[in-house]
Amino acid sequence: MTVSNDLAYAEELDAQDTCAHFRERFLIEDDDLIYMDGNSLGRLPYATVDQSADLVRQQWGSRLIRSWNEGWFTAPERIGAKIASLIGAQADEVIVADSTSVNLFKLVVAALRFQVGRSQIVTDDLNFPSDLYILQGAIDMLDKQHQLQVVPSVDGIDGPVADLRARLDEQTALLTLSHTVFKSGYMYDMAALTSAAHDAGALVLWDLSHSVGAVPVDLNAANVDLAIGCTYKYLNGGPGAPAFLYIRRDLQERLINPLTGWMGQQNLFGFDLKYQPAPGLRRFLTGTPPVVSLSLIEPGVDLLREAGIEQLRAKSLRQSSYLIDLWEAELEPLGFTLKSPREQAYRGSHISLGHAEGLRIDLALINDMHVLPDFRAPDNIRLGITPLYTTYRDIHQTVQRLKHIVVERLYERYPTEAPIVT
């Protein structure tokens, strides 16, 4: 790709962008603020503002408890069905419930109990650490009958595909990975690894938190068993919004939810003292859904469905390639390294740049340059490309401001201690 470093070129690309009008659907109060962290927390859609007003004033304020029969009770399935259309699943294979970690715990324990006689869990060291904490806790709860094999990445960027395949054998109960890696943005070939795991008799669980709403996912085509994902990144569901889980239809009534609760009971208003699981995926609900935060997921999902994930992916790839070319021309000579894959087929929708002064550069970018990225130790500055609202101008200006920080040594104003949230 031939790239011009001029701002005029970036603005020309924006003028040609067929997705550009979706930016107007988000609340953007400060036009000078460049937001490059939609891979961590998505922007607020205007439709969500309207939804929240109706939810509080009308549904809760006027309709009161009647709203349970007017959409609240079925929201986990209704919104789950919409998410299913973004990840290549059937409408009855996705439901919204709990947090990403709780959903992962439920599916991991269910899978391990189902895989009688198999004792190994395989993952990699690129997986989100919280996922590994859940795996460790599940092993402890199941009386340490399972072992966790964490396969290392050679370079900290690319998934160790060959080594993962080599670990799959007759003792493997579960292979679980992040489809798009949270630091580097490396994206696994879902179908190929799922097939390899199935050949060994293992179940597969994918974490889609950095994929859903950003890259095309086809769970059914890959014959995926289980998946989980969050809704507050590319789905723009709001901070701490409930997550979703996927179970392939033929497994739903063969797996047992380890956190049985009222909402997963077959006849929840029969108030029987003995638990009987509800049919289908609803058996993997546990407690009463948080209606307010759950409902606010829907407008962001609707926006993605309207835009079309294939169109958004095409823009994302064009923008990430543009960013990589700008890095090569402007930032590599200043000591920045590329810590994301160059090959598009293995790249999600965020780009990581490394620098020896990464933390302090990140702080200068936020406090002096009016750019919001995020930082992941030891040296990763993550730049999230969210094609619903990220512009080419945003990318160009981010690179120029990074350059300015290093050339003028603005980062020297900042301490080496990281704030609580980076």
CSV table of C-alpha atoms in Angstrom, one decimal:
chain,number,residue,atom,x,y,z
A,1,MET,CA,0.0,0.0,0.0
A,2,THR,CA,1.4,3.4,-1.0
A,3,VAL,CA,0.7,5.9,1.7
A,4,SER,CA,1.0,9.6,2.0
A,5,ASN,CA,1.9,11.2,5.3
A,6,ASP,CA,-0.1,14.2,4.6
A,7,LEU,CA,-3.3,15.0,6.6
A,8,ALA,CA,-5.0,15.9,3.3
A,9,TYR,CA,-4.6,12.3,2.2
A,10,ALA,CA,-6.2,11.0,5.4
A,11,GLU,CA,-9.1,13.4,4.9
A,12,GLU,CA,-9.5,12.2,1.3
A,13,LEU,CA,-9.8,8.6,2.6
A,14,ASP,CA,-12.4,9.8,5.0
A,15,ALA,CA,-14.4,11.4,2.2
A,16,GLN,CA,-14.4,8.1,0.3
A,17,ASP,CA,-15.4,6.1,3.4
A,18,THR,CA,-18.9,4.5,2.9
A,19,CYS,CA,-19.1,3.8,6.7
A,20,ALA,CA,-18.3,7.4,7.7
A,21,HIS,CA,-21.9,8.3,8.4
A,22,PHE,CA,-22.2,5.9,11.3
A,23,ARG,CA,-19.9,8.1,13.4
A,24,GLU,CA,-22.8,10.6,13.6
A,25,ARG,CA,-24.8,8.0,15.5
A,26,PHE,CA,-22.5,8.3,18.5
A,27,LEU,CA,-22.2,11.0,21.2
A,28,ILE,CA,-19.0,12.8,20.5
A,29,GLU,CA,-18.8,16.0,22.5
A,30,ASP,CA,-15.2,16.9,22.0
A,31,ASP,CA,-14.2,16.9,18.3
A,32,ASP,CA,-10.5,17.3,19.2
A,33,LEU,CA,-10.4,14.2,21.4
A,34,ILE,CA,-9.1,11.2,19.5
A,35,TYR,CA,-10.5,8.0,20.9
A,36,MET,CA,-8.4,5.0,20.1
A,37,ASP,CA,-9.7,2.7,22.9
A,38,GLY,CA,-13.0,1.3,21.5
A,39,ASN,CA,-11.4,-2.1,21.8
A,40,SER,CA,-11.6,-1.6,25.6
A,41,LEU,CA,-14.7,0.5,26.0
A,42,GLY,CA,-16.9,1.4,23.1
A,43,ARG,CA,-18.4,4.9,22.6
A,44,LEU,CA,-22.0,5.8,23.6
A,45,PRO,CA,-24.6,5.5,20.8
A,46,TYR,CA,-27.2,8.2,20.7
A,47,ALA,CA,-29.8,5.4,20.6
A,48,THR,CA,-28.6,4.1,23.9
A,49,VAL,CA,-29.3,7.6,25.5
A,50,ASP,CA,-32.8,7.4,24.2
A,51,GLN,CA,-33.2,3.8,25.3
A,52,SER,CA,-31.9,4.6,28.8
A,53,ALA,CA,-34.5,7.4,29.2
A,54,ASP,CA,-37.3,5.2,28.1
A,55,LEU,CA,-36.1,2.3,30.3
A,56,VAL,CA,-36.0,4.4,33.4
A,57,ARG,CA,-38.9,6.8,32.9
A,58,GLN,CA,-41.4,4.6,31.0
A,59,GLN,CA,-40.6,0.9,31.5
A,60,TRP,CA,-39.5,1.2,35.2
A,61,GLY,CA,-41.2,4.4,36.2
A,62,SER,CA,-44.7,3.9,34.5
A,63,ARG,CA,-45.0,0.3,33.7
A,64,LEU,CA,-43.3,-0.9,36.9
A,65,ILE,CA,-43.3,-4.7,37.4
A,66,ARG,CA,-45.5,-5.2,34.3
A,67,SER,CA,-42.4,-4.6,32.2
A,68,TRP,CA,-41.2,-8.1,33.0
A,69,ASN,CA,-43.9,-9.4,30.7
A,70,GLU,CA,-43.3,-6.6,28.2
A,71,GLY,CA,-39.7,-7.4,27.2
A,72,TRP,CA,-37.6,-7.6,30.3
A,73,PHE,CA,-37.9,-11.4,30.9
A,74,THR,CA,-37.0,-12.3,27.3
A,75,ALA,CA,-34.2,-9.8,26.9
A,76,PRO,CA,-31.4,-12.3,27.5
A,77,GLU,CA,-32.6,-14.4,24.5
A,78,ARG,CA,-33.7,-11.5,22.3
A,79,ILE,CA,-30.4,-9.7,22.5
A,80,GLY,CA,-28.5,-13.0,22.4
A,81,ALA,CA,-30.2,-13.8,19.1
A,82,LYS,CA,-29.1,-10.5,17.7
A,83,ILE,CA,-25.5,-11.1,18.8
A,84,ALA,CA,-25.8,-14.6,17.3
A,85,SER,CA,-26.2,-13.0,13.9
A,86,LEU,CA,-22.8,-11.3,14.3
A,87,ILE,CA,-20.9,-14.5,15.2
A,88,GLY,CA,-22.4,-17.1,12.8
A,89,ALA,CA,-24.6,-18.8,15.4
A,90,GLN,CA,-28.3,-19.8,15.5
A,91,ALA,CA,-30.6,-17.5,17.4
A,92,ASP,CA,-31.2,-20.1,20.1
A,93,GLU,CA,-27.4,-20.7,20.6
A,94,VAL,CA,-26.5,-17.4,22.3
A,95,ILE,CA,-27.8,-15.9,25.5
A,96,VAL,CA,-26.8,-12.8,27.5
A,97,ALA,CA,-26.0,-13.4,31.2
A,98,ASP,CA,-23.6,-12.5,33.9
A,99,SER,CA,-20.0,-11.3,33.2
A,100,THR,CA,-17.5,-12.8,30.8
A,101,SER,CA,-15.6,-14.4,33.7
A,102,VAL,CA,-18.7,-16.0,35.2
A,103,ASN,CA,-19.8,-17.3,31.8
A,104,LEU,CA,-16.4,-18.7,31.2
A,105,PHE,CA,-16.4,-20.5,34.6
A,106,LYS,CA,-19.8,-22.0,33.9
A,107,LEU,CA,-18.8,-23.4,30.5
A,108,VAL,CA,-15.4,-24.6,31.6
A,109,VAL,CA,-16.8,-26.6,34.6
A,110,ALA,CA,-19.6,-27.9,32.4
A,111,ALA,CA,-17.1,-29.0,29.8
A,112,LEU,CA,-14.7,-30.7,32.2
A,113,ARG,CA,-17.5,-32.6,33.9
A,114,PHE,CA,-18.8,-33.7,30.5
A,115,GLN,CA,-15.3,-34.9,29.4
A,116,VAL,CA,-15.1,-37.8,31.8
A,117,GLY,CA,-11.7,-39.5,31.9
A,118,ARG,CA,-9.8,-36.6,30.3
A,119,SER,CA,-7.6,-34.5,32.5
A,120,GLN,CA,-5.9,-31.8,30.4
A,121,ILE,CA,-6.8,-28.2,29.6
A,122,VAL,CA,-4.8,-26.6,26.9
A,123,THR,CA,-4.4,-22.8,26.4
A,124,ASP,CA,-1.6,-20.3,25.6
A,125,ASP,CA,0.2,-17.5,27.4
A,126,LEU,CA,-1.4,-14.9,25.1
A,127,ASN,CA,-4.8,-15.6,26.6
A,128,PHE,CA,-6.3,-12.9,28.8
A,129,PRO,CA,-5.0,-13.5,32.3
A,130,SER,CA,-8.4,-13.4,33.8
A,131,ASP,CA,-9.3,-16.5,31.7
A,132,LEU,CA,-6.4,-18.3,33.2
A,133,TYR,CA,-7.5,-17.3,36.7
A,134,ILE,CA,-10.9,-18.8,36.0
A,135,LEU,CA,-9.3,-22.0,34.7
A,136,GLN,CA,-7.1,-22.3,37.8
A,137,GLY,CA,-10.2,-21.7,40.0
A,138,ALA,CA,-12.2,-24.4,38.1
A,139,ILE,CA,-9.4,-26.9,38.6
A,140,ASP,CA,-9.3,-26.2,42.3
A,141,MET,CA,-13.0,-26.5,42.6
A,142,LEU,CA,-12.9,-29.9,40.9
A,143,ASP,CA,-10.4,-31.2,43.4
A,144,LYS,CA,-7.4,-30.7,41.2
A,145,GLN,CA,-8.3,-33.6,38.9
A,146,HIS,CA,-7.2,-31.6,35.9
A,147,GLN,CA,-3.9,-30.0,34.7
A,148,LEU,CA,-3.5,-26.7,32.9
A,149,GLN,CA,-1.0,-26.6,30.0
A,150,VAL,CA,-0.1,-23.1,29.1
A,151,VAL,CA,1.7,-23.1,25.7
A,152,PRO,CA,4.1,-20.2,25.3
A,153,SER,CA,4.2,-17.9,22.2
A,154,VAL,CA,7.7,-17.6,20.8
A,155,ASP,CA,7.5,-13.9,20.1
A,156,GLY,CA,4.6,-12.7,22.3
A,157,ILE,CA,2.7,-11.7,19.2
A,158,ASP,CA,1.7,-14.8,17.2
A,159,GLY,CA,-0.2,-17.7,18.5
A,160,PRO,CA,1.8,-20.9,19.0
A,161,VAL,CA,-0.3,-22.9,16.6
A,162,ALA,CA,2.0,-25.8,15.9
A,163,ASP,CA,2.8,-26.3,19.6
A,164,LEU,CA,-0.9,-26.2,20.5
A,165,ARG,CA,-1.7,-28.8,18.0
A,166,ALA,CA,1.1,-31.0,19.4
A,167,ARG,CA,-0.4,-30.8,22.9
A,168,LEU,CA,-3.8,-32.2,21.8
A,169,ASP,CA,-4.2,-35.8,22.6
A,170,GLU,CA,-6.5,-38.4,24.2
A,171,GLN,CA,-6.1,-36.7,27.6
A,172,THR,CA,-7.2,-33.2,26.4
A,173,ALA,CA,-10.6,-32.3,27.8
A,174,LEU,CA,-10.7,-28.7,26.6
A,175,LEU,CA,-8.8,-26.3,24.3
A,176,THR,CA,-9.6,-22.7,25.2
A,177,LEU,CA,-8.1,-19.6,23.6
A,178,SER,CA,-8.9,-16.0,22.9
A,179,HIS,CA,-9.8,-15.8,19.2
A,180,THR,CA,-8.2,-12.4,19.0
A,181,VAL,CA,-5.3,-11.9,21.4
A,182,PHE,CA,-5.8,-8.9,23.7
A,183,LYS,CA,-2.2,-7.6,23.5
A,184,SER,CA,-1.1,-8.1,19.9
A,185,GLY,CA,-4.4,-8.4,18.1
A,186,TYR,CA,-3.2,-11.8,16.6
A,187,MET,CA,-6.3,-13.7,15.4
A,188,TYR,CA,-6.4,-17.5,15.3
A,189,ASP,CA,-7.7,-19.6,12.5
A,190,MET,CA,-10.8,-20.7,14.4
A,191,ALA,CA,-11.9,-23.5,12.0
A,192,ALA,CA,-8.5,-25.1,11.7
A,193,LEU,CA,-7.8,-25.3,15.5
A,194,THR,CA,-11.3,-26.4,16.3
A,195,SER,CA,-11.0,-29.2,13.8
A,196,ALA,CA,-7.7,-30.3,15.3
A,197,ALA,CA,-9.1,-30.3,18.8
A,198,HIS,CA,-12.1,-32.4,17.7
A,199,ASP,CA,-9.8,-34.9,16.0
A,200,ALA,CA,-8.3,-35.4,19.5
A,201,GLY,CA,-11.7,-35.7,21.1
A,202,ALA,CA,-11.4,-32.4,22.9
A,203,LEU,CA,-14.1,-29.7,23.3
A,204,VAL,CA,-13.2,-26.1,22.2
A,205,LEU,CA,-14.1,-22.9,24.0
A,206,TRP,CA,-13.3,-19.5,22.3
A,207,ASP,CA,-13.2,-16.2,24.0
A,208,LEU,CA,-14.6,-13.7,21.5
A,209,SER,CA,-14.2,-10.5,23.6
A,210,HIS,CA,-11.8,-8.8,21.1
A,211,SER,CA,-13.5,-10.3,18.0
A,212,VAL,CA,-17.3,-9.8,18.3
A,213,GLY,CA,-18.4,-6.7,16.4
A,214,ALA,CA,-14.9,-6.2,14.9
A,215,VAL,CA,-14.1,-9.3,12.8
A,216,PRO,CA,-16.3,-11.9,11.0
A,217,VAL,CA,-16.9,-15.0,13.2
A,218,ASP,CA,-18.7,-18.1,12.0
A,219,LEU,CA,-19.1,-20.4,14.9
A,220,ASN,CA,-21.4,-22.8,13.1
A,221,ALA,CA,-19.2,-23.2,10.1
A,222,ALA,CA,-16.3,-24.0,12.4
A,223,ASN,CA,-18.4,-26.4,14.4
A,224,VAL,CA,-17.4,-24.6,17.6
A,225,ASP,CA,-18.6,-26.2,20.8
A,226,LEU,CA,-18.6,-23.2,23.2
A,227,ALA,CA,-17.8,-19.5,23.3
A,228,ILE,CA,-18.1,-16.5,25.5
A,229,GLY,CA,-17.6,-12.8,25.0
A,230,CYS,CA,-18.1,-9.3,26.4
A,231,THR,CA,-20.4,-6.6,25.1
A,232,TYR,CA,-18.7,-3.4,26.1
A,233,LYS,CA,-15.9,-3.3,23.6
A,234,TYR,CA,-16.9,-3.3,19.9
A,235,LEU,CA,-20.6,-3.9,20.7
A,236,ASN,CA,-20.7,-0.6,22.6
A,237,GLY,CA,-22.9,-2.0,25.4
A,238,GLY,CA,-21.6,0.3,28.2
A,239,PRO,CA,-19.1,-0.2,31.0
A,240,GLY,CA,-19.5,-3.5,32.8
A,241,ALA,CA,-22.4,-4.6,30.6
A,242,PRO,CA,-23.4,-8.3,30.8
A,243,ALA,CA,-21.6,-10.8,28.6
A,244,PHE,CA,-22.9,-13.6,26.4
A,245,LEU,CA,-22.3,-17.3,26.1
A,246,TYR,CA,-22.7,-19.6,23.2
A,247,ILE,CA,-23.4,-23.4,23.3
A,248,ARG,CA,-23.8,-25.4,20.1
A,249,ARG,CA,-27.4,-26.6,20.0
A,250,ASP,CA,-26.7,-30.3,20.2
A,251,LEU,CA,-24.7,-29.8,23.4
A,252,GLN,CA,-27.1,-27.6,25.3
A,253,GLU,CA,-29.0,-30.3,27.1
A,254,ARG,CA,-26.0,-32.5,27.6
A,255,LEU,CA,-24.1,-30.0,29.7
A,256,ILE,CA,-24.9,-29.0,33.2
A,257,ASN,CA,-24.7,-25.5,34.5
A,258,PRO,CA,-22.6,-25.6,37.7
A,259,LEU,CA,-24.3,-22.4,39.0
A,260,THR,CA,-27.9,-23.5,39.1
A,261,GLY,CA,-30.3,-20.7,40.0
A,262,TRP,CA,-33.8,-19.4,39.7
A,263,MET,CA,-33.7,-18.0,36.2
A,264,GLY,CA,-32.5,-21.4,34.9
A,265,GLN,CA,-35.3,-23.4,36.6
A,266,GLN,CA,-37.8,-25.1,34.3
A,267,ASN,CA,-40.8,-23.6,36.1
A,268,LEU,CA,-39.4,-20.7,38.0
A,269,PHE,CA,-42.8,-19.5,39.3
A,270,GLY,CA,-43.7,-23.0,40.5
A,271,PHE,CA,-41.3,-22.4,43.4
A,272,ASP,CA,-40.4,-26.1,43.6
A,273,LEU,CA,-37.7,-26.9,46.1
A,274,LYS,CA,-35.9,-29.3,43.6
A,275,TYR,CA,-34.1,-27.8,40.7
A,276,GLN,CA,-35.1,-28.9,37.3
A,277,PRO,CA,-33.2,-27.2,34.4
A,278,ALA,CA,-35.1,-25.3,31.8
A,279,PRO,CA,-35.0,-26.6,28.2
A,280,GLY,CA,-32.4,-25.2,25.9
A,281,LEU,CA,-29.9,-22.5,26.6
A,282,ARG,CA,-32.0,-20.8,29.3
A,283,ARG,CA,-30.7,-23.5,31.7
A,284,PHE,CA,-27.4,-21.6,31.7
A,285,LEU,CA,-29.0,-18.5,33.3
A,286,THR,CA,-28.5,-18.3,37.0
A,287,GLY,CA,-29.8,-15.1,38.8
A,288,THR,CA,-32.1,-12.3,37.9
A,289,PRO,CA,-30.7,-10.4,34.9
A,290,PRO,CA,-29.5,-6.8,35.5
A,291,VAL,CA,-32.3,-5.3,33.3
A,292,VAL,CA,-30.9,-1.8,33.0
A,293,SER,CA,-27.4,-2.7,31.9
A,294,LEU,CA,-28.7,-5.6,29.9
A,295,SER,CA,-31.1,-3.5,27.9
A,296,LEU,CA,-28.5,-0.9,27.0
A,297,ILE,CA,-26.5,-3.5,25.0
A,298,GLU,CA,-29.2,-3.7,22.3
A,299,PRO,CA,-28.8,-0.3,20.5
A,300,GLY,CA,-25.1,-0.9,19.9
A,301,VAL,CA,-25.7,-4.4,18.5
A,302,ASP,CA,-28.4,-3.0,16.3
A,303,LEU,CA,-25.9,-0.5,14.9
A,304,LEU,CA,-23.5,-3.2,14.0
A,305,ARG,CA,-26.2,-5.3,12.3
A,306,GLU,CA,-27.2,-2.3,10.3
A,307,ALA,CA,-23.7,-1.6,9.2
A,308,GLY,CA,-22.8,-5.2,8.4
A,309,ILE,CA,-19.8,-6.9,9.8
A,310,GLU,CA,-18.2,-7.7,6.5
A,311,GLN,CA,-18.2,-4.0,5.5
A,312,LEU,CA,-16.8,-3.0,8.9
A,313,ARG,CA,-14.1,-5.6,8.6
A,314,ALA,CA,-13.1,-4.3,5.2
A,315,LYS,CA,-12.7,-0.8,6.6
A,316,SER,CA,-10.9,-2.0,9.7
A,317,LEU,CA,-8.3,-3.8,7.5
A,318,ARG,CA,-7.8,-0.7,5.4
A,319,GLN,CA,-7.3,1.5,8.5
A,320,SER,CA,-5.0,-0.9,10.3
A,321,SER,CA,-2.9,-1.2,7.1
A,322,TYR,CA,-2.8,2.6,6.9
A,323,LEU,CA,-1.7,2.8,10.5
A,324,ILE,CA,1.1,0.2,10.0
A,325,ASP,CA,2.4,2.1,7.0
A,326,LEU,CA,2.4,5.3,9.0
A,327,TRP,CA,4.3,3.5,11.8
A,328,GLU,CA,6.9,2.3,9.3
A,329,ALA,CA,7.4,5.8,7.8
A,330,GLU,CA,7.1,7.9,10.9
A,331,LEU,CA,7.5,5.9,14.1
A,332,GLU,CA,9.9,3.0,13.5
A,333,PRO,CA,12.8,5.4,13.1
A,334,LEU,CA,12.0,6.7,16.6
A,335,GLY,CA,12.2,3.3,18.3
A,336,PHE,CA,8.6,2.1,18.0
A,337,THR,CA,8.2,-1.6,17.2
A,338,LEU,CA,5.2,-3.2,15.6
A,339,LYS,CA,3.7,-5.8,18.0
A,340,SER,CA,0.8,-6.9,15.9
A,341,PRO,CA,0.7,-9.2,12.9
A,342,ARG,CA,1.4,-7.7,9.4
A,343,GLU,CA,-0.6,-10.4,7.7
A,344,GLN,CA,-4.3,-9.3,7.5
A,345,ALA,CA,-5.7,-12.8,7.9
A,346,TYR,CA,-4.2,-13.0,11.4
A,347,ARG,CA,-4.9,-9.4,12.5
A,348,GLY,CA,-7.9,-8.2,14.6
A,349,SER,CA,-8.9,-4.6,14.8
A,350,HIS,CA,-6.3,-3.1,17.2
A,351,ILE,CA,-2.7,-2.4,16.6
A,352,SER,CA,0.0,-2.6,19.3
A,353,LEU,CA,3.1,-0.5,19.2
A,354,GLY,CA,6.0,-1.2,21.5
A,355,HIS,CA,8.5,1.3,22.9
A,356,ALA,CA,11.0,1.3,25.7
A,357,GLU,CA,9.2,4.4,27.1
A,358,GLY,CA,5.8,3.0,26.3
A,359,LEU,CA,4.1,3.8,29.6
A,360,ARG,CA,5.3,7.4,29.8
A,361,ILE,CA,4.5,7.9,26.1
A,362,ASP,CA,1.0,6.6,26.8
A,363,LEU,CA,0.5,9.1,29.7
A,364,ALA,CA,1.8,12.0,27.5
A,365,LEU,CA,-0.6,11.0,24.7
A,366,ILE,CA,-3.5,11.1,27.1
A,367,ASN,CA,-2.6,14.2,29.1
A,368,ASP,CA,-0.8,16.4,26.6
A,369,MET,CA,-2.0,15.2,23.2
A,370,HIS,CA,-5.7,14.6,23.7
A,371,VAL,CA,-5.5,11.0,22.5
A,372,LEU,CA,-7.0,8.1,24.5
A,373,PRO,CA,-5.3,4.7,23.8
A,374,ASP,CA,-4.5,2.2,26.4
A,375,PHE,CA,-1.3,0.6,27.7
A,376,ARG,CA,-0.5,-3.1,28.4
A,377,ALA,CA,2.7,-4.0,30.2
A,378,PRO,CA,5.5,-4.3,29.5
A,379,ASP,CA,5.5,-1.8,26.6
A,380,ASN,CA,2.4,-2.1,24.5
A,381,ILE,CA,0.5,1.0,23.4
A,382,ARG,CA,-2.7,-0.4,22.0
A,383,LEU,CA,-4.5,1.6,19.3
A,384,GLY,CA,-8.0,0.4,18.8
A,385,ILE,CA,-9.6,0.8,15.4
A,386,THR,CA,-13.4,0.9,15.7
A,387,PRO,CA,-14.7,1.3,12.1
A,388,LEU,CA,-18.1,2.6,13.2
A,389,TYR,CA,-16.5,5.8,14.3
A,390,THR,CA,-12.7,5.8,13.9
A,391,THR,CA,-11.6,8.1,11.1
A,392,TYR,CA,-8.4,8.1,9.0
A,393,ARG,CA,-7.8,11.6,10.3
A,394,ASP,CA,-7.8,10.1,13.9
A,395,ILE,CA,-5.2,7.6,12.9
A,396,HIS,CA,-3.0,10.2,11.1
A,397,GLN,CA,-3.2,12.6,14.0
A,398,THR,CA,-2.4,9.9,16.6
A,399,VAL,CA,0.8,9.0,14.7
A,400,GLN,CA,1.8,12.6,14.4
A,401,ARG,CA,1.2,13.2,18.1
A,402,LEU,CA,3.1,10.1,19.1
A,403,LYS,CA,6.0,11.4,17.0
A,404,HIS,CA,5.8,14.8,18.6
A,405,ILE,CA,5.9,13.2,22.1
A,406,VAL,CA,9.2,11.4,21.3
A,407,VAL,CA,10.9,14.1,19.3
A,408,GLU,CA,10.2,16.7,22.0
A,409,ARG,CA,10.7,14.2,24.8
A,410,LEU,CA,7.4,15.1,26.5
A,411,TYR,CA,7.2,11.7,28.1
A,412,GLU,CA,10.0,12.7,30.5
A,413,ARG,CA,7.5,14.7,32.5
A,414,TYR,CA,5.8,11.5,33.7
A,415,PRO,CA,6.8,8.9,36.3
A,416,THR,CA,7.5,5.3,35.5
A,417,GLU,CA,4.8,4.1,37.9
A,418,ALA,CA,1.6,3.1,36.2
A,419,PRO,CA,-1.8,4.4,37.3
A,420,ILE,CA,-4.4,1.9,38.5
A,421,VAL,CA,-6.2,1.8,35.1
A,422,THR,CA,-4.1,1.9,32.0
